[in-house]
Short mmCIF file of C-alpha atoms in Angstrom, two decimals:
data_model
loop_
_atom_site.label_atom_id
_atom_site.label_comp_id
_atom_site.label_asym_id
_atom_site.label_seq_id
_atom_site.Cartn_x
_atom_site.Cartn_y
_atom_site.Cartn_z
CA MET A 2 -201.68 46.10 -194.58
CA ILE A 3 -202.70 48.90 -192.23
CA LEU A 4 -202.33 51.41 -195.08
CA ILE A 5 -204.65 49.35 -197.28
CA TRP A 6 -207.23 49.19 -194.46
CA ILE A 7 -207.01 52.98 -193.93
CA VAL A 8 -207.43 53.68 -197.68
CA SER A 9 -210.35 51.27 -197.85
CA ALA A 10 -212.04 52.85 -194.82
CA ILE A 11 -211.62 56.35 -196.35
CA GLY A 12 -213.07 55.07 -199.64
CA ILE A 13 -216.07 53.63 -197.84
CA LEU A 14 -216.66 56.91 -195.96
CA ILE A 15 -216.41 58.94 -199.14
CA GLY A 16 -218.84 56.51 -200.87
CA LEU A 17 -221.35 56.83 -197.99
CA PHE A 18 -221.06 60.57 -198.06
CA VAL A 19 -221.75 60.68 -201.83
CA ILE A 20 -224.78 58.39 -201.34
CA GLU A 21 -226.10 60.64 -198.57
CA LEU A 22 -225.71 63.69 -200.77
CA LEU A 23 -227.63 62.03 -203.64
CA LEU A 24 -230.33 60.85 -201.36
CA VAL A 25 -230.75 64.30 -199.87
CA ALA A 26 -230.81 65.84 -203.33
CA PHE A 27 -233.45 63.58 -204.83
CA LEU A 28 -235.64 62.06 -202.11
CA PRO A 29 -239.00 63.78 -201.32
CA GLY A 30 -239.79 65.08 -197.85
CA PHE A 31 -237.54 68.10 -197.80
CA GLU A 32 -239.96 70.58 -199.20
CA VAL A 33 -240.45 73.59 -196.93
CA LEU A 34 -243.74 75.43 -196.83
CA PRO A 35 -243.45 79.12 -197.77
CA GLN A 36 -243.95 81.68 -195.07
CA THR A 37 -245.75 84.77 -196.22
CA LEU A 38 -244.95 87.89 -194.31
CA GLU A 39 -248.11 89.07 -192.58
CA LYS A 40 -248.09 92.76 -193.17
CA THR A 41 -249.79 94.84 -190.52
CA PRO A 42 -251.19 98.34 -191.03
CA LYS A 43 -248.91 101.21 -190.06
CA SER A 44 -249.82 102.99 -186.86
CA SER A 45 -251.31 106.44 -187.08
CA GLY A 46 -248.18 108.03 -185.59
CA GLU A 47 -245.77 106.26 -187.96
CA ALA A 48 -244.49 108.51 -190.72
CA PRO A 49 -244.73 107.11 -194.24
CA VAL A 50 -241.46 106.37 -196.06
CA THR A 51 -240.93 108.73 -198.95
CA SER A 52 -238.27 108.72 -201.66
CA SER A 53 -236.13 111.67 -202.63
CA PRO A 54 -237.31 113.69 -205.65
CA LEU A 55 -233.65 113.83 -206.74
CA ARG A 56 -233.35 110.00 -206.82
CA LYS A 57 -232.93 108.37 -210.26
CA ASP A 58 -232.87 104.76 -211.32
CA VAL A 59 -229.67 103.56 -212.95
CA ARG A 60 -228.16 100.26 -214.03
CA PHE A 61 -224.65 98.84 -214.03
CA PHE A 62 -223.36 95.47 -215.14
CA VAL A 63 -221.46 92.57 -213.71
CA ASN A 64 -220.33 89.95 -216.24
CA GLY A 65 -223.20 90.99 -218.51
CA THR A 66 -225.82 90.88 -215.79
CA ALA A 67 -227.70 94.19 -215.11
CA LEU A 68 -227.90 95.36 -211.54
CA SER A 69 -230.45 97.89 -210.44
CA ALA A 70 -229.52 100.91 -208.37
CA TRP A 71 -230.61 104.32 -207.13
CA LEU A 72 -228.40 107.29 -207.51
CA CYS A 73 -229.40 110.10 -205.08
CA LEU A 74 -227.71 113.43 -205.57
CA PRO A 75 -227.94 116.35 -203.10
CA GLU A 76 -229.04 119.81 -204.13
CA GLN A 77 -226.89 121.46 -206.79
CA ARG A 78 -223.73 123.09 -205.59
CA PRO A 79 -220.29 123.69 -207.11
CA GLY A 80 -217.79 120.83 -207.21
CA LEU A 81 -217.95 117.06 -207.15
CA TYR A 82 -219.93 115.17 -204.50
CA PRO A 83 -218.57 112.71 -201.96
CA CYS A 84 -220.58 109.47 -202.29
CA ILE A 85 -221.81 106.78 -199.98
CA ILE A 86 -222.34 103.32 -201.58
CA MET A 87 -224.95 101.19 -199.81
CA GLY A 88 -225.96 97.53 -199.99
CA HIS A 89 -228.34 95.51 -197.83
CA GLY A 90 -227.85 92.44 -195.59
CA LEU A 91 -229.13 88.90 -195.81
CA GLY A 92 -231.99 88.71 -198.39
CA GLY A 93 -232.54 92.50 -198.31
CA THR A 94 -233.38 94.73 -201.27
CA LYS A 95 -232.75 98.48 -201.66
CA ASP A 96 -236.47 99.26 -201.02
CA ALA A 97 -236.40 97.37 -197.72
CA GLY A 98 -235.57 100.07 -195.22
CA LEU A 99 -232.56 101.67 -196.92
CA ASP A 100 -234.44 104.73 -198.24
CA PRO A 101 -234.58 106.50 -194.88
CA TYR A 102 -230.82 106.26 -194.58
CA ALA A 103 -230.29 107.48 -198.13
CA ILE A 104 -232.53 110.49 -197.63
CA ARG A 105 -230.75 111.47 -194.44
CA PHE A 106 -227.32 111.16 -196.09
CA GLN A 107 -228.54 113.09 -199.09
CA GLU A 108 -229.90 115.86 -196.91
CA ALA A 109 -226.51 116.09 -195.22
CA GLY A 110 -224.94 116.85 -198.56
CA PHE A 111 -223.73 113.44 -199.75
CA ALA A 112 -224.47 111.61 -202.96
CA VAL A 113 -225.81 108.06 -202.29
CA PHE A 114 -225.70 104.99 -204.43
CA VAL A 115 -227.94 102.09 -203.33
CA PHE A 116 -227.97 98.84 -205.28
CA ASP A 117 -229.66 95.43 -205.37
CA TYR A 118 -227.50 92.36 -205.52
CA ARG A 119 -227.69 89.96 -208.41
CA TYR A 120 -230.66 87.58 -208.09
CA PHE A 121 -232.59 89.97 -205.82
CA GLY A 122 -234.94 92.89 -206.15
CA GLU A 123 -234.89 94.66 -209.48
CA SER A 124 -231.50 93.28 -210.47
CA GLU A 125 -231.19 90.45 -212.99
CA GLY A 126 -229.75 86.99 -212.43
CA THR A 127 -230.93 83.45 -212.04
CA PRO A 128 -231.72 81.51 -209.92
CA ARG A 129 -233.70 84.09 -208.09
CA HIS A 130 -232.97 84.77 -204.42
CA LEU A 131 -229.54 83.20 -204.45
CA ILE A 132 -227.37 84.51 -201.61
CA TRP A 133 -223.88 83.77 -202.94
CA ILE A 134 -221.19 85.68 -201.11
CA PRO A 135 -218.53 85.70 -203.91
CA SER A 136 -221.15 87.13 -206.25
CA GLN A 137 -222.19 89.80 -203.73
CA LEU A 138 -218.54 90.80 -203.28
CA GLU A 139 -218.19 91.15 -207.04
CA ASP A 140 -221.30 93.29 -207.04
CA TRP A 141 -219.73 95.63 -204.48
CA SER A 142 -216.59 95.92 -206.55
CA ALA A 143 -218.58 96.62 -209.74
CA ALA A 144 -220.69 99.27 -207.90
CA LEU A 145 -217.48 100.97 -206.77
CA THR A 146 -216.07 101.01 -210.29
CA TYR A 147 -219.33 102.39 -211.69
CA VAL A 148 -219.60 105.19 -209.10
CA ARG A 149 -215.98 106.25 -209.59
CA GLY A 150 -216.78 106.80 -213.29
CA LEU A 151 -219.76 109.11 -212.69
CA MET A 152 -219.12 112.67 -213.66
CA GLU A 153 -220.89 114.06 -210.54
CA ILE A 154 -218.81 112.05 -208.02
CA ASP A 155 -215.42 112.74 -206.52
CA PRO A 156 -213.64 109.36 -206.90
CA ALA A 157 -211.35 110.21 -204.00
CA ARG A 158 -214.21 110.62 -201.54
CA ILE A 159 -216.18 107.41 -201.55
CA ALA A 160 -217.50 105.66 -198.46
CA LEU A 161 -219.01 102.20 -198.05
CA TRP A 162 -222.08 101.57 -195.87
CA GLY A 163 -223.05 98.03 -194.97
CA THR A 164 -225.39 96.38 -192.51
CA SER A 165 -225.55 92.85 -191.09
CA LEU A 166 -224.16 90.53 -193.81
CA SER A 167 -223.09 93.51 -195.96
CA GLY A 168 -221.40 95.00 -192.89
CA GLY A 169 -218.83 92.21 -193.48
CA HIS A 170 -218.86 92.87 -197.24
CA VAL A 171 -217.75 96.43 -196.82
CA ILE A 172 -214.81 95.36 -194.64
CA VAL A 173 -213.68 92.85 -197.26
CA THR A 174 -214.13 95.32 -200.10
CA ALA A 175 -212.19 98.07 -198.27
CA ALA A 176 -209.39 95.58 -197.49
CA HIS A 177 -209.02 94.95 -201.24
CA ASP A 178 -209.32 98.55 -202.31
CA GLN A 179 -207.13 101.08 -200.51
CA GLY A 180 -208.86 103.96 -202.28
CA ILE A 181 -211.93 103.82 -200.01
CA ARG A 182 -212.06 106.93 -197.84
CA CYS A 183 -214.10 105.37 -194.91
CA VAL A 184 -216.43 102.52 -193.98
CA SER A 185 -219.59 102.36 -191.88
CA ALA A 186 -220.41 98.82 -190.67
CA GLN A 187 -223.83 98.62 -188.85
CA CYS A 188 -224.34 95.49 -186.67
CA PRO A 189 -221.96 93.70 -189.07
CA GLY A 190 -221.55 89.94 -189.50
CA MET A 191 -217.77 89.56 -189.09
CA ASP A 192 -217.37 85.86 -188.43
CA GLY A 193 -219.66 83.20 -189.93
CA GLU A 194 -217.81 80.42 -188.18
CA ALA A 195 -218.30 81.91 -184.70
CA PHE A 196 -221.96 82.60 -185.39
CA ALA A 197 -222.49 79.03 -186.75
CA LEU A 198 -221.10 77.63 -183.46
CA GLU A 199 -223.35 79.88 -181.41
CA SER A 200 -226.35 78.93 -183.52
CA PHE A 201 -225.60 75.24 -183.12
CA LYS A 202 -225.58 75.57 -179.37
CA ARG A 203 -228.85 77.54 -179.44
CA MET A 204 -230.77 75.38 -181.91
CA GLY A 205 -229.51 71.92 -180.95
CA ILE A 206 -228.13 69.09 -183.01
CA VAL A 207 -231.33 67.83 -184.60
CA HIS A 208 -232.46 71.13 -186.05
CA SER A 209 -228.92 72.06 -187.03
CA LEU A 210 -228.41 68.84 -188.96
CA ARG A 211 -231.74 69.17 -190.69
CA MET A 212 -230.77 72.71 -191.80
CA VAL A 213 -227.43 71.38 -193.11
CA MET A 214 -229.31 68.79 -195.18
CA HIS A 215 -231.47 71.54 -196.73
CA GLY A 216 -228.24 73.32 -197.71
CA GLN A 217 -226.78 70.06 -199.14
CA ARG A 218 -229.90 69.41 -201.15
CA ASP A 219 -229.76 72.83 -202.81
CA LEU A 220 -225.99 72.72 -203.42
CA VAL A 221 -225.96 69.22 -205.00
CA ARG A 222 -228.97 70.10 -207.14
CA SER A 223 -227.03 73.18 -208.41
CA TRP A 224 -224.11 70.97 -209.33
CA LEU A 225 -226.47 68.76 -211.34
CA GLY A 226 -228.20 71.62 -213.09
CA LEU A 227 -231.52 70.98 -211.29
CA SER A 228 -234.00 73.47 -209.89
CA PRO A 229 -232.94 75.13 -206.63
CA HIS A 230 -234.18 74.08 -203.24
CA LYS A 231 -235.40 77.09 -201.26
CA VAL A 232 -236.25 77.87 -197.71
CA PRO A 233 -237.80 80.97 -196.09
CA ILE A 234 -235.40 83.69 -195.10
CA VAL A 235 -237.36 84.47 -191.94
CA GLY A 236 -239.89 82.41 -190.12
CA LYS A 237 -241.72 82.19 -186.86
CA PRO A 238 -240.04 80.35 -183.90
CA GLY A 239 -239.97 76.62 -184.44
CA THR A 240 -240.23 76.78 -188.21
CA THR A 241 -237.57 76.03 -190.87
CA ALA A 242 -236.01 79.32 -192.01
CA LEU A 243 -232.56 80.95 -192.23
CA MET A 244 -233.67 83.09 -189.29
CA ASN A 245 -236.54 81.74 -187.21
CA THR A 246 -236.67 84.22 -184.34
CA GLN A 247 -239.70 86.41 -183.60
CA ASP A 248 -237.68 89.62 -183.86
CA ALA A 249 -236.36 88.65 -187.32
CA TYR A 250 -239.84 87.81 -188.53
CA ASP A 251 -241.36 91.00 -187.14
CA ALA A 252 -238.58 93.11 -188.57
CA PHE A 253 -238.89 91.70 -192.07
CA THR A 254 -242.66 92.23 -191.83
CA ARG A 255 -242.03 95.91 -191.04
CA LEU A 256 -239.17 96.55 -193.48
CA MET A 257 -239.82 94.50 -196.57
CA PRO A 258 -241.92 95.99 -199.42
CA GLU A 259 -245.19 94.64 -200.68
CA GLY A 260 -244.68 91.66 -202.87
CA TYR A 261 -241.41 90.64 -201.23
CA VAL A 262 -240.70 86.94 -201.72
CA ASN A 263 -239.56 85.44 -198.41
CA GLU A 264 -237.26 82.71 -199.67
CA ALA A 265 -233.63 82.01 -200.51
CA CYS A 266 -231.62 79.13 -202.07
CA ALA A 267 -230.71 76.93 -199.16
CA ARG A 268 -227.04 76.51 -200.08
CA ILE A 269 -226.10 79.56 -198.07
CA ILE A 270 -226.71 77.40 -194.94
CA ILE A 271 -223.54 75.41 -195.55
CA ARG A 272 -221.50 78.27 -197.10
CA GLY A 273 -222.13 81.05 -194.63
CA ASP A 274 -219.91 79.67 -191.89
CA LYS A 275 -216.92 79.82 -194.28
CA TYR A 276 -217.23 83.63 -194.58
CA ARG A 277 -215.01 85.41 -192.12
CA PRO A 278 -214.56 89.11 -192.89
CA ILE A 279 -212.65 89.49 -189.63
CA LYS A 280 -209.65 87.88 -191.32
CA TYR A 281 -209.47 90.95 -193.65
CA ALA A 282 -209.59 93.57 -190.95
CA HIS A 283 -205.85 93.87 -190.60
CA HIS A 284 -205.65 95.00 -194.26
CA ILE A 285 -207.92 97.99 -193.66
CA ARG A 286 -206.20 101.41 -193.96
CA CYS A 287 -209.24 103.71 -193.69
CA PRO A 288 -211.39 104.76 -190.71
CA VAL A 289 -214.20 102.32 -189.83
CA LEU A 290 -217.38 103.05 -187.83
CA LEU A 291 -218.33 99.85 -186.01
CA GLN A 292 -221.88 100.06 -184.71
CA ILE A 293 -222.59 97.28 -182.20
CA CYS A 294 -226.07 96.36 -180.93
CA ASP A 295 -225.43 94.99 -177.48
CA HIS A 296 -228.41 92.63 -177.46
CA ASP A 297 -227.72 91.31 -180.97
CA THR A 298 -228.27 87.51 -181.38
CA LEU A 299 -227.66 87.35 -185.10
CA VAL A 300 -223.94 88.20 -185.23
CA SER A 301 -221.07 87.19 -183.00
CA LEU A 302 -220.54 90.07 -180.57
CA LYS A 303 -217.16 88.64 -179.54
CA SER A 304 -215.99 88.87 -183.15
CA LEU A 305 -216.96 92.55 -183.29
CA GLU A 306 -214.83 93.36 -180.21
CA GLU A 307 -211.96 91.38 -181.75
CA THR A 308 -212.37 93.30 -185.00
CA ALA A 309 -212.19 96.60 -183.13
CA LYS A 310 -208.89 95.44 -181.51
CA ILE A 311 -207.49 94.51 -184.93
CA LEU A 312 -208.46 97.83 -186.43
CA GLY A 313 -206.96 99.72 -183.47
CA PRO A 314 -207.05 103.54 -183.91
CA ARG A 315 -208.84 103.16 -187.25
CA ALA A 316 -211.98 101.95 -185.45
CA GLU A 317 -214.62 104.27 -184.09
CA VAL A 318 -216.88 101.99 -181.99
CA LYS A 319 -220.43 102.85 -181.00
CA HIS A 320 -222.57 100.71 -178.69
CA TYR A 321 -226.39 100.69 -178.55
CA PRO A 322 -228.46 98.85 -175.92
CA ILE A 323 -230.74 97.24 -178.54
CA GLY A 324 -231.20 94.13 -180.60
CA HIS A 325 -230.08 93.48 -184.18
CA PHE A 326 -233.15 94.85 -185.96
CA ASP A 327 -233.89 97.75 -183.58
CA ILE A 328 -231.33 99.96 -185.31
CA TYR A 329 -233.45 100.19 -188.55
CA THR A 330 -236.40 102.01 -187.03
CA GLY A 331 -237.44 104.36 -184.21
CA SER A 332 -234.97 105.74 -181.73
CA GLY A 333 -232.39 103.09 -182.66
CA PHE A 334 -232.39 104.39 -186.25
CA GLU A 335 -232.22 108.02 -185.16
CA LYS A 336 -229.20 107.51 -182.94
CA GLY A 337 -227.46 105.24 -185.40
CA VAL A 338 -227.96 107.44 -188.44
CA GLN A 339 -226.84 110.53 -186.58
CA ASP A 340 -223.58 108.77 -185.62
CA GLN A 341 -223.17 107.73 -189.26
CA ILE A 342 -223.69 111.32 -190.53
CA GLU A 343 -221.14 112.70 -188.08
CA PHE A 344 -218.70 110.00 -189.11
CA PHE A 345 -219.14 110.75 -192.84
CA ARG A 346 -218.86 114.51 -192.33
CA LYS A 347 -215.63 113.99 -190.45
CA HIS A 348 -214.02 111.77 -193.11
CA LEU A 349 -215.59 112.80 -196.38
CA SER A 350 -214.91 116.51 -196.09
CA GLN A 351 -212.36 118.17 -198.44
#
């Protein structure tokens, strides 16, 4: 009798959950107004971002989908080049602040390969602006395979460079591929679960539940073959967005190119907390540069310290007294990129 009651209760709960999902998927009232990034003129002292004259556009394929990339080769010299593969973080594209890094690495004598994920930038894939972690990890693997096949590149001297979300991707990729020479992880997201808990405490239950419902709406609609439900990637404080802090909004305003579409499929909201690159850290066999921004509120700082402990002597840890986005520009960029160049010179030399 008790067993029948338990089974019935479970059945009722499942039925109510299914009804909730269908209501969220179809009922009006969940639309989110777009948030256009308000571009501001560059200050007179700010140097314009230029691209390398030795940069060329290339394409590679993942399951028949063409991905766009830049291949930047240093000045001609004998021998094959060591190469640094770069991919952006949450919602980023290769023309959103990665060029300055690529130029500095190229000037230091490295080949650089910078790519756009599927669904973003100049890469193909629909729906547009889908942040889907399994697909992005496949893109990293495909980029690695493509670069290893280039006649100019030494396949035994390849490094991975990731930032924020992709800082976790490079850890996972290197854990699966023992042929990676070294990894640079800049303010990396290593534990989505820990960050979700911290975000819940910061945002409160009402806002958190509403964000979950946006994610449910998009995911269920994808199951049913319907149009995606999208939310802004960044927004001003108090608005609905994946990141609604002033520093995130200001940083995207500075870094994103003209015409950037500030939106993403909302399903990442209920999938991001399942992503825990820290679980792969004990499989790493190559040196890792962990760059930690001490005032970072967009990744779990505790998880970064735990990652460093797991990596042990393989980790080279650098701390910077700045926030998450301060490492992309100004003095934060200069210090961070210098540390990266020294790290690459140490581990990519013959």
